[in-house]
PDB file of C-alpha atoms in Angstrom:
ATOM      1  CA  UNK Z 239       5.399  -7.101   0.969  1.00 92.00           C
ATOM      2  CA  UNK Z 240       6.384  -4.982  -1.983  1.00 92.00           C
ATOM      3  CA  UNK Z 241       4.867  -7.305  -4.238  1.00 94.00           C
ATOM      4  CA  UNK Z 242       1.431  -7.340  -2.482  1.00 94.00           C
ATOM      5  CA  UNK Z 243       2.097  -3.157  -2.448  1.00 93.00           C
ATOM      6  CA  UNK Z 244       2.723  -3.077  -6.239  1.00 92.00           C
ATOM      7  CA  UNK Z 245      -0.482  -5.169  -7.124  1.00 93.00           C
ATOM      8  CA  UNK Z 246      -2.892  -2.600  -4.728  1.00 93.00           C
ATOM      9  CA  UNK Z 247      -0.353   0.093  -6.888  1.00 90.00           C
ATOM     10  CA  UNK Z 248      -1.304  -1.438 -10.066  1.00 90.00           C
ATOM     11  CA  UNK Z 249      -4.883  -2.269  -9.391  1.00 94.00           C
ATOM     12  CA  UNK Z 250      -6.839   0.901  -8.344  1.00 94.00           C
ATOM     13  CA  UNK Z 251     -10.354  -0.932  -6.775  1.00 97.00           C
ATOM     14  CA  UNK Z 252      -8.377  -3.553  -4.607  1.00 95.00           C
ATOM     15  CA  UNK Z 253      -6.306  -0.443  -3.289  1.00 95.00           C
ATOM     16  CA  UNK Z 254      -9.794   1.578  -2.690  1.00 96.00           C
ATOM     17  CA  UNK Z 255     -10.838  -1.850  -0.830  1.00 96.00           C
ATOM     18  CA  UNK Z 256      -7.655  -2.197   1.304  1.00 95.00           C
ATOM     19  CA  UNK Z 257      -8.097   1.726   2.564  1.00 94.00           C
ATOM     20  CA  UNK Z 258     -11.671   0.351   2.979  1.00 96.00           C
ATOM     21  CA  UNK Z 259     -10.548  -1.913   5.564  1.00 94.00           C
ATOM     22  CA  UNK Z 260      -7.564  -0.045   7.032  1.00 94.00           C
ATOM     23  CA  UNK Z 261      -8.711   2.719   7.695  1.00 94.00           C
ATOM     24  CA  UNK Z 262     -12.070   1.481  10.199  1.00 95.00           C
ATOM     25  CA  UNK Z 263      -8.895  -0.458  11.887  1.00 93.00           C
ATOM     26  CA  UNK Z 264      -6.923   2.811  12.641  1.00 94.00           C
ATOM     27  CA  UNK Z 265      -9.871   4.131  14.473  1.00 94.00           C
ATOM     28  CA  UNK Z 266     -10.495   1.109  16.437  1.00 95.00           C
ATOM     29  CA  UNK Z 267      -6.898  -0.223  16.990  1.00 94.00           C
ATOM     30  CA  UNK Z 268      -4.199   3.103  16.255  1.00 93.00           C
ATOM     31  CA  UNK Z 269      -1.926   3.275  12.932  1.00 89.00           C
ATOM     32  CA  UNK Z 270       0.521   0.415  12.609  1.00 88.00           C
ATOM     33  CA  UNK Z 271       3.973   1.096  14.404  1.00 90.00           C
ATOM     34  CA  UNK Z 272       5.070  -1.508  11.735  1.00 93.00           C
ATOM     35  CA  UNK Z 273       5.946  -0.803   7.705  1.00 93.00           C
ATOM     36  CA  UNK Z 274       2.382  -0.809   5.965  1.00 90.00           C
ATOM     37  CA  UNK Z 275       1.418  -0.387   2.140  1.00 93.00           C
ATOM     38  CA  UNK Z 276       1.651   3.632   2.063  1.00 92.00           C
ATOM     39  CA  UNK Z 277       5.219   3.050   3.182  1.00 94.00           C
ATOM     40  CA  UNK Z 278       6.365  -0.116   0.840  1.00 94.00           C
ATOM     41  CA  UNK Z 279       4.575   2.050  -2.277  1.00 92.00           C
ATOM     42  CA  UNK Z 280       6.783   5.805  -1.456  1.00 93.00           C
ATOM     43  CA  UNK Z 281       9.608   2.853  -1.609  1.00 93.00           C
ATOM     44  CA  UNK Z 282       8.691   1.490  -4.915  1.00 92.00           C
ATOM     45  CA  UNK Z 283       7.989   5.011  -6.600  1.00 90.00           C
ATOM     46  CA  UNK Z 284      11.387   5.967  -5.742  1.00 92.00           C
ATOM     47  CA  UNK Z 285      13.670   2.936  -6.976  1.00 92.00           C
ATOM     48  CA  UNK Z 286      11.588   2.086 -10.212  1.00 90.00           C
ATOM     49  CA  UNK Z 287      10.145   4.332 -12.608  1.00 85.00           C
ATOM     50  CA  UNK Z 288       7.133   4.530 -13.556  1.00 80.00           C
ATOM     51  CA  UNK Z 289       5.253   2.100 -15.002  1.00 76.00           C
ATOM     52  CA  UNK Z 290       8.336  -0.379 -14.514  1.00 78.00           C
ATOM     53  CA  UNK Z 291       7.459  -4.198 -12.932  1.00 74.00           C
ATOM     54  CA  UNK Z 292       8.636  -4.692  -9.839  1.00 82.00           C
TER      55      UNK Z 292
END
């Protein structure tokens, strides 16, 4: 999971395209009560720098 969350961190259009598709499923369905991509990237920005491979 922090993998897939670096790549949407590292690629701006396929993050743009994942909010795309998350966010029409929050509306119908509720947030996730599981970890989700906002969560895994706060994790990565705070135990790598910046610019720093995961």
């Amino acid at each position: 999971a922090i993998l897939m969350a670096d790549a949407l961190l590292r690629d701006e259009n396929a993050f743009k395209l994942w909010k795309m598709i998350y966010e029409p499923t929050v509306y119908f369905v509720g947030k996730t009560d599981d970890l989700y991509v906002d969560d895994y990237i706060k994790l990565i920005m705070e135990i790598f720098f910046p610019n720093e491979s995961v």
